[in-house]
Amino acid sequence: MLPLVLSDSALLTIYWILVAVMVVGVIGAIVPALPGIALVALAILIWALVAGFTQGTVIPLVVAVVLLLVSIGIDFLAGYLGAKYVGASQWGQIGAIVGLILGLLGLLPTLPIGGPIGPIVGIIFGSVAGAAIGEFLYRRDVVQAVKAAIGIVVGSVVGKFLQFVLALVTLVVFLVRTWPYAS
């Protein structure tokens, strides 16, 4: 595949725009409601297409795809393992997911916080409340309900941190492999 015929200044502009998009992706890996490592991988794919799979784009693209798949696995496993560690049932896990969705959509009436921080607070509060309610409905044990909520939150926080690290590694690999082009 031949690279697009663009001027050096246009390529450099596209490069830095995509790096900015990747930085948003790195931030999104840790901040709920923002796209994370998938955004980083998409930006790398776009650069690979623009650069014609030259300029050191193949290795960053492979790293991005592999780490994206690992990140998806972490996303599924983090909350589950946190809940499993404290002995939560699937009811607690389902409650956390339902609470996360309600919080993200702003459907929790106890959260008067608006603006861009509202969904973030809603996701955290919704997950905790949903896990506790789901576990309480299943076991009728307040202590176990609180433990399930804490386990899911801790697992999710650890998972988000790992996703942040993976997104950052992907960005660094991209920059190291393509930096000679950008300078």
PDB file of C-alpha atoms in Angstrom:
ATOM      1  CA  MET A   1       0.000   0.000   0.000  1.00  0.00           C
ATOM      2  CA  LEU A   2       1.429   3.367  -0.985  1.00  0.00           C
ATOM      3  CA  PRO A   3       1.289   6.235   1.478  1.00  0.00           C
ATOM      4  CA  LEU A   4      -1.100   9.080   0.806  1.00  0.00           C
ATOM      5  CA  VAL A   5       0.418  11.955  -1.128  1.00  0.00           C
ATOM      6  CA  LEU A   6       0.419  14.689   1.483  1.00  0.00           C
ATOM      7  CA  SER A   7       2.874  17.451   2.188  1.00  0.00           C
ATOM      8  CA  ASP A   8       5.282  17.023   5.069  1.00  0.00           C
ATOM      9  CA  SER A   9       3.531  19.751   7.035  1.00  0.00           C
ATOM     10  CA  ALA A  10       0.144  18.062   6.520  1.00  0.00           C
ATOM     11  CA  LEU A  11       1.572  14.717   7.655  1.00  0.00           C
ATOM     12  CA  LEU A  12       3.161  16.355  10.681  1.00  0.00           C
ATOM     13  CA  THR A  13      -0.138  18.039  11.563  1.00  0.00           C
ATOM     14  CA  ILE A  14      -2.007  14.740  11.242  1.00  0.00           C
ATOM     15  CA  TYR A  15       0.678  13.053  13.372  1.00  0.00           C
ATOM     16  CA  TRP A  16       0.330  15.518  16.247  1.00  0.00           C
ATOM     17  CA  ILE A  17      -3.473  15.507  16.070  1.00  0.00           C
ATOM     18  CA  LEU A  18      -3.390  11.720  16.359  1.00  0.00           C
ATOM     19  CA  VAL A  19      -0.943  11.929  19.273  1.00  0.00           C
ATOM     20  CA  ALA A  20      -3.391  14.305  20.992  1.00  0.00           C
ATOM     21  CA  VAL A  21      -6.196  11.804  20.332  1.00  0.00           C
ATOM     22  CA  MET A  22      -4.009   9.076  21.860  1.00  0.00           C
ATOM     23  CA  VAL A  23      -3.435  11.207  24.966  1.00  0.00           C
ATOM     24  CA  VAL A  24      -7.223  11.520  25.303  1.00  0.00           C
ATOM     25  CA  GLY A  25      -7.353   7.725  24.975  1.00  0.00           C
ATOM     26  CA  VAL A  26      -4.782   7.298  27.744  1.00  0.00           C
ATOM     27  CA  ILE A  27      -6.830   9.587  29.987  1.00  0.00           C
ATOM     28  CA  GLY A  28      -9.983   7.734  28.925  1.00  0.00           C
ATOM     29  CA  ALA A  29      -8.467   4.456  30.052  1.00  0.00           C
ATOM     30  CA  ILE A  30      -8.785   5.639  33.629  1.00  0.00           C
ATOM     31  CA  VAL A  31     -11.731   8.061  33.403  1.00  0.00           C
ATOM     32  CA  PRO A  32     -15.105   6.372  32.921  1.00  0.00           C
ATOM     33  CA  ALA A  33     -17.263   7.475  29.991  1.00  0.00           C
ATOM     34  CA  LEU A  34     -14.264   8.311  27.796  1.00  0.00           C
ATOM     35  CA  PRO A  35     -12.891   5.885  25.240  1.00  0.00           C
ATOM     36  CA  GLY A  36      -9.604   4.396  26.368  1.00  0.00           C
ATOM     37  CA  ILE A  37      -7.074   2.159  24.717  1.00  0.00           C
ATOM     38  CA  ALA A  38      -9.450   1.533  21.794  1.00  0.00           C
ATOM     39  CA  LEU A  39      -9.072   5.209  20.891  1.00  0.00           C
ATOM     40  CA  VAL A  40      -5.279   4.872  21.052  1.00  0.00           C
ATOM     41  CA  ALA A  41      -5.404   1.812  18.792  1.00  0.00           C
ATOM     42  CA  LEU A  42      -7.728   3.576  16.344  1.00  0.00           C
ATOM     43  CA  ALA A  43      -5.405   6.584  16.138  1.00  0.00           C
ATOM     44  CA  ILE A  44      -2.440   4.281  15.487  1.00  0.00           C
ATOM     45  CA  LEU A  45      -4.417   2.495  12.768  1.00  0.00           C
ATOM     46  CA  ILE A  46      -5.237   5.836  11.138  1.00  0.00           C
ATOM     47  CA  TRP A  47      -1.554   6.826  11.242  1.00  0.00           C
ATOM     48  CA  ALA A  48      -0.575   3.474   9.755  1.00  0.00           C
ATOM     49  CA  LEU A  49      -3.031   4.048   6.909  1.00  0.00           C
ATOM     50  CA  VAL A  50      -1.877   7.635   6.346  1.00  0.00           C
ATOM     51  CA  ALA A  51       1.797   6.646   6.463  1.00  0.00           C
ATOM     52  CA  GLY A  52       1.193   3.632   4.241  1.00  0.00           C
ATOM     53  CA  PHE A  53       2.315   1.179   6.897  1.00  0.00           C
ATOM     54  CA  THR A  54       5.762   2.753   6.854  1.00  0.00           C
ATOM     55  CA  GLN A  55       7.562   4.969   9.361  1.00  0.00           C
ATOM     56  CA  GLY A  56       7.611   2.243  11.974  1.00  0.00           C
ATOM     57  CA  THR A  57       3.840   1.829  12.143  1.00  0.00           C
ATOM     58  CA  VAL A  58       3.553  -1.948  12.021  1.00  0.00           C
ATOM     59  CA  ILE A  59       5.046  -2.670  15.457  1.00  0.00           C
ATOM     60  CA  PRO A  60       2.976   0.015  17.239  1.00  0.00           C
ATOM     61  CA  LEU A  61      -0.139  -1.256  15.474  1.00  0.00           C
ATOM     62  CA  VAL A  62       0.509  -4.859  16.537  1.00  0.00           C
ATOM     63  CA  VAL A  63       1.248  -3.713  20.105  1.00  0.00           C
ATOM     64  CA  ALA A  64      -1.941  -1.619  20.118  1.00  0.00           C
ATOM     65  CA  VAL A  65      -4.121  -4.515  18.940  1.00  0.00           C
ATOM     66  CA  VAL A  66      -2.592  -6.998  21.387  1.00  0.00           C
ATOM     67  CA  LEU A  67      -2.850  -4.603  24.336  1.00  0.00           C
ATOM     68  CA  LEU A  68      -6.400  -3.677  23.313  1.00  0.00           C
ATOM     69  CA  LEU A  69      -7.370  -7.346  23.521  1.00  0.00           C
ATOM     70  CA  VAL A  70      -5.602  -7.671  26.889  1.00  0.00           C
ATOM     71  CA  SER A  71      -7.402  -4.533  28.081  1.00  0.00           C
ATOM     72  CA  ILE A  72     -10.777  -5.969  27.082  1.00  0.00           C
ATOM     73  CA  GLY A  73      -9.957  -9.099  29.076  1.00  0.00           C
ATOM     74  CA  ILE A  74      -8.944  -6.987  32.060  1.00  0.00           C
ATOM     75  CA  ASP A  75     -12.172  -5.025  31.768  1.00  0.00           C
ATOM     76  CA  PHE A  76     -14.236  -8.188  32.029  1.00  0.00           C
ATOM     77  CA  LEU A  77     -12.139  -9.835  34.703  1.00  0.00           C
ATOM     78  CA  ALA A  78     -11.334  -6.960  37.080  1.00  0.00           C
ATOM     79  CA  GLY A  79     -14.735  -6.450  38.647  1.00  0.00           C
ATOM     80  CA  TYR A  80     -15.462 -10.153  38.561  1.00  0.00           C
ATOM     81  CA  LEU A  81     -12.232 -11.081  40.342  1.00  0.00           C
ATOM     82  CA  GLY A  82     -12.744  -8.323  42.909  1.00  0.00           C
ATOM     83  CA  ALA A  83     -16.242  -9.582  43.599  1.00  0.00           C
ATOM     84  CA  LYS A  84     -15.155 -13.211  43.620  1.00  0.00           C
ATOM     85  CA  TYR A  85     -12.361 -12.423  46.085  1.00  0.00           C
ATOM     86  CA  VAL A  86     -14.894 -11.221  48.643  1.00  0.00           C
ATOM     87  CA  GLY A  87     -17.412 -13.942  47.828  1.00  0.00           C
ATOM     88  CA  ALA A  88     -19.989 -11.887  45.929  1.00  0.00           C
ATOM     89  CA  SER A  89     -22.687 -13.597  43.921  1.00  0.00           C
ATOM     90  CA  GLN A  90     -23.664 -12.884  40.327  1.00  0.00           C
ATOM     91  CA  TRP A  91     -26.509 -10.802  41.725  1.00  0.00           C
ATOM     92  CA  GLY A  92     -23.958  -8.375  43.114  1.00  0.00           C
ATOM     93  CA  GLN A  93     -22.124  -8.277  39.803  1.00  0.00           C
ATOM     94  CA  ILE A  94     -25.329  -7.719  37.826  1.00  0.00           C
ATOM     95  CA  GLY A  95     -26.353  -5.029  40.302  1.00  0.00           C
ATOM     96  CA  ALA A  96     -23.032  -3.273  39.761  1.00  0.00           C
ATOM     97  CA  ILE A  97     -23.537  -3.276  35.986  1.00  0.00           C
ATOM     98  CA  VAL A  98     -27.102  -1.988  36.270  1.00  0.00           C
ATOM     99  CA  GLY A  99     -25.968   0.704  38.718  1.00  0.00           C
ATOM    100  CA  LEU A 100     -23.099   1.675  36.429  1.00  0.00           C
ATOM    101  CA  ILE A 101     -25.475   2.144  33.492  1.00  0.00           C
ATOM    102  CA  LEU A 102     -28.018   4.100  35.565  1.00  0.00           C
ATOM    103  CA  GLY A 103     -25.253   6.273  36.985  1.00  0.00           C
ATOM    104  CA  LEU A 104     -23.736   6.901  33.564  1.00  0.00           C
ATOM    105  CA  LEU A 105     -27.089   7.984  32.177  1.00  0.00           C
ATOM    106  CA  GLY A 106     -27.749  10.242  35.181  1.00  0.00           C
ATOM    107  CA  LEU A 107     -30.781   8.250  36.285  1.00  0.00           C
ATOM    108  CA  LEU A 108     -29.878   8.168  39.969  1.00  0.00           C
ATOM    109  CA  PRO A 109     -32.044  10.826  41.632  1.00  0.00           C
ATOM    110  CA  THR A 110     -29.726  11.157  44.624  1.00  0.00           C
ATOM    111  CA  LEU A 111     -26.961  12.640  42.484  1.00  0.00           C
ATOM    112  CA  PRO A 112     -27.544  16.355  41.917  1.00  0.00           C
ATOM    113  CA  ILE A 113     -24.067  16.710  40.421  1.00  0.00           C
ATOM    114  CA  GLY A 114     -24.131  17.788  36.809  1.00  0.00           C
ATOM    115  CA  GLY A 115     -21.692  18.722  34.120  1.00  0.00           C
ATOM    116  CA  PRO A 116     -18.896  16.457  32.961  1.00  0.00           C
ATOM    117  CA  ILE A 117     -18.239  15.118  36.469  1.00  0.00           C
ATOM    118  CA  GLY A 118     -21.836  13.914  36.928  1.00  0.00           C
ATOM    119  CA  PRO A 119     -21.495  10.711  34.894  1.00  0.00           C
ATOM    120  CA  ILE A 120     -18.185   9.868  36.588  1.00  0.00           C
ATOM    121  CA  VAL A 121     -19.687  10.211  40.053  1.00  0.00           C
ATOM    122  CA  GLY A 122     -22.802   8.403  38.828  1.00  0.00           C
ATOM    123  CA  ILE A 123     -20.769   5.472  37.536  1.00  0.00           C
ATOM    124  CA  ILE A 124     -18.865   5.084  40.778  1.00  0.00           C
ATOM    125  CA  PHE A 125     -21.896   5.566  43.022  1.00  0.00           C
ATOM    126  CA  GLY A 126     -24.115   3.464  40.753  1.00  0.00           C
ATOM    127  CA  SER A 127     -21.677   0.561  40.710  1.00  0.00           C
ATOM    128  CA  VAL A 128     -21.268   0.548  44.472  1.00  0.00           C
ATOM    129  CA  ALA A 129     -24.977   0.945  45.178  1.00  0.00           C
ATOM    130  CA  GLY A 130     -25.955  -1.585  42.518  1.00  0.00           C
ATOM    131  CA  ALA A 131     -23.528  -4.196  43.817  1.00  0.00           C
ATOM    132  CA  ALA A 132     -24.689  -3.712  47.388  1.00  0.00           C
ATOM    133  CA  ILE A 133     -28.384  -3.830  46.450  1.00  0.00           C
ATOM    134  CA  GLY A 134     -27.960  -6.859  44.193  1.00  0.00           C
ATOM    135  CA  GLU A 135     -26.023  -8.772  46.809  1.00  0.00           C
ATOM    136  CA  PHE A 136     -28.478  -7.793  49.552  1.00  0.00           C
ATOM    137  CA  LEU A 137     -31.431  -8.966  47.456  1.00  0.00           C
ATOM    138  CA  TYR A 138     -29.720 -12.303  46.943  1.00  0.00           C
ATOM    139  CA  ARG A 139     -28.398 -12.983  50.455  1.00  0.00           C
ATOM    140  CA  ARG A 140     -30.275 -10.605  52.761  1.00  0.00           C
ATOM    141  CA  ASP A 141     -26.978  -9.934  54.533  1.00  0.00           C
ATOM    142  CA  VAL A 142     -25.891  -6.289  54.867  1.00  0.00           C
ATOM    143  CA  VAL A 143     -22.270  -7.139  55.719  1.00  0.00           C
ATOM    144  CA  GLN A 144     -21.900  -9.364  52.653  1.00  0.00           C
ATOM    145  CA  ALA A 145     -23.600  -6.702  50.509  1.00  0.00           C
ATOM    146  CA  VAL A 146     -21.071  -4.078  51.619  1.00  0.00           C
ATOM    147  CA  LYS A 147     -18.175  -6.503  51.074  1.00  0.00           C
ATOM    148  CA  ALA A 148     -19.435  -7.241  47.541  1.00  0.00           C
ATOM    149  CA  ALA A 149     -19.668  -3.555  46.738  1.00  0.00           C
ATOM    150  CA  ILE A 150     -16.162  -2.897  48.027  1.00  0.00           C
ATOM    151  CA  GLY A 151     -14.775  -5.924  46.177  1.00  0.00           C
ATOM    152  CA  ILE A 152     -16.277  -4.842  42.877  1.00  0.00           C
ATOM    153  CA  VAL A 153     -15.052  -1.277  43.307  1.00  0.00           C
ATOM    154  CA  VAL A 154     -11.524  -2.337  44.244  1.00  0.00           C
ATOM    155  CA  GLY A 155     -11.408  -4.769  41.332  1.00  0.00           C
ATOM    156  CA  SER A 156     -12.664  -2.109  38.944  1.00  0.00           C
ATOM    157  CA  VAL A 157     -10.169   0.487  40.190  1.00  0.00           C
ATOM    158  CA  VAL A 158      -7.293  -1.970  39.789  1.00  0.00           C
ATOM    159  CA  GLY A 159      -8.598  -2.850  36.318  1.00  0.00           C
ATOM    160  CA  LYS A 160      -8.796   0.816  35.305  1.00  0.00           C
ATOM    161  CA  PHE A 161      -5.248   1.379  36.525  1.00  0.00           C
ATOM    162  CA  LEU A 162      -4.004  -1.591  34.488  1.00  0.00           C
ATOM    163  CA  GLN A 163      -5.844  -0.289  31.421  1.00  0.00           C
ATOM    164  CA  PHE A 164      -4.241   3.115  31.953  1.00  0.00           C
ATOM    165  CA  VAL A 165      -0.795   1.488  32.057  1.00  0.00           C
ATOM    166  CA  LEU A 166      -1.529  -0.497  28.884  1.00  0.00           C
ATOM    167  CA  ALA A 167      -2.754   2.614  27.060  1.00  0.00           C
ATOM    168  CA  LEU A 168       0.317   4.547  28.188  1.00  0.00           C
ATOM    169  CA  VAL A 169       2.635   1.735  27.052  1.00  0.00           C
ATOM    170  CA  THR A 170       0.889   1.705  23.668  1.00  0.00           C
ATOM    171  CA  LEU A 171       1.379   5.464  23.313  1.00  0.00           C
ATOM    172  CA  VAL A 172       5.037   5.248  24.325  1.00  0.00           C
ATOM    173  CA  VAL A 173       5.706   2.424  21.840  1.00  0.00           C
ATOM    174  CA  PHE A 174       4.075   4.510  19.120  1.00  0.00           C
ATOM    175  CA  LEU A 175       6.118   7.599  19.976  1.00  0.00           C
ATOM    176  CA  VAL A 176       9.405   5.683  20.208  1.00  0.00           C
ATOM    177  CA  ARG A 177       8.833   3.943  16.870  1.00  0.00           C
ATOM    178  CA  THR A 178       7.585   7.031  15.003  1.00  0.00           C
ATOM    179  CA  TRP A 179       9.541   9.827  16.677  1.00  0.00           C
ATOM    180  CA  PRO A 180      12.211  10.050  13.968  1.00  0.00           C
ATOM    181  CA  TYR A 181       9.420  10.931  11.560  1.00  0.00           C
ATOM    182  CA  ALA A 182       7.942  13.643  13.804  1.00  0.00           C
ATOM    183  CA  SER A 183      11.194  15.425  14.497  1.00  0.00           C
TER     184      SER A 183
END
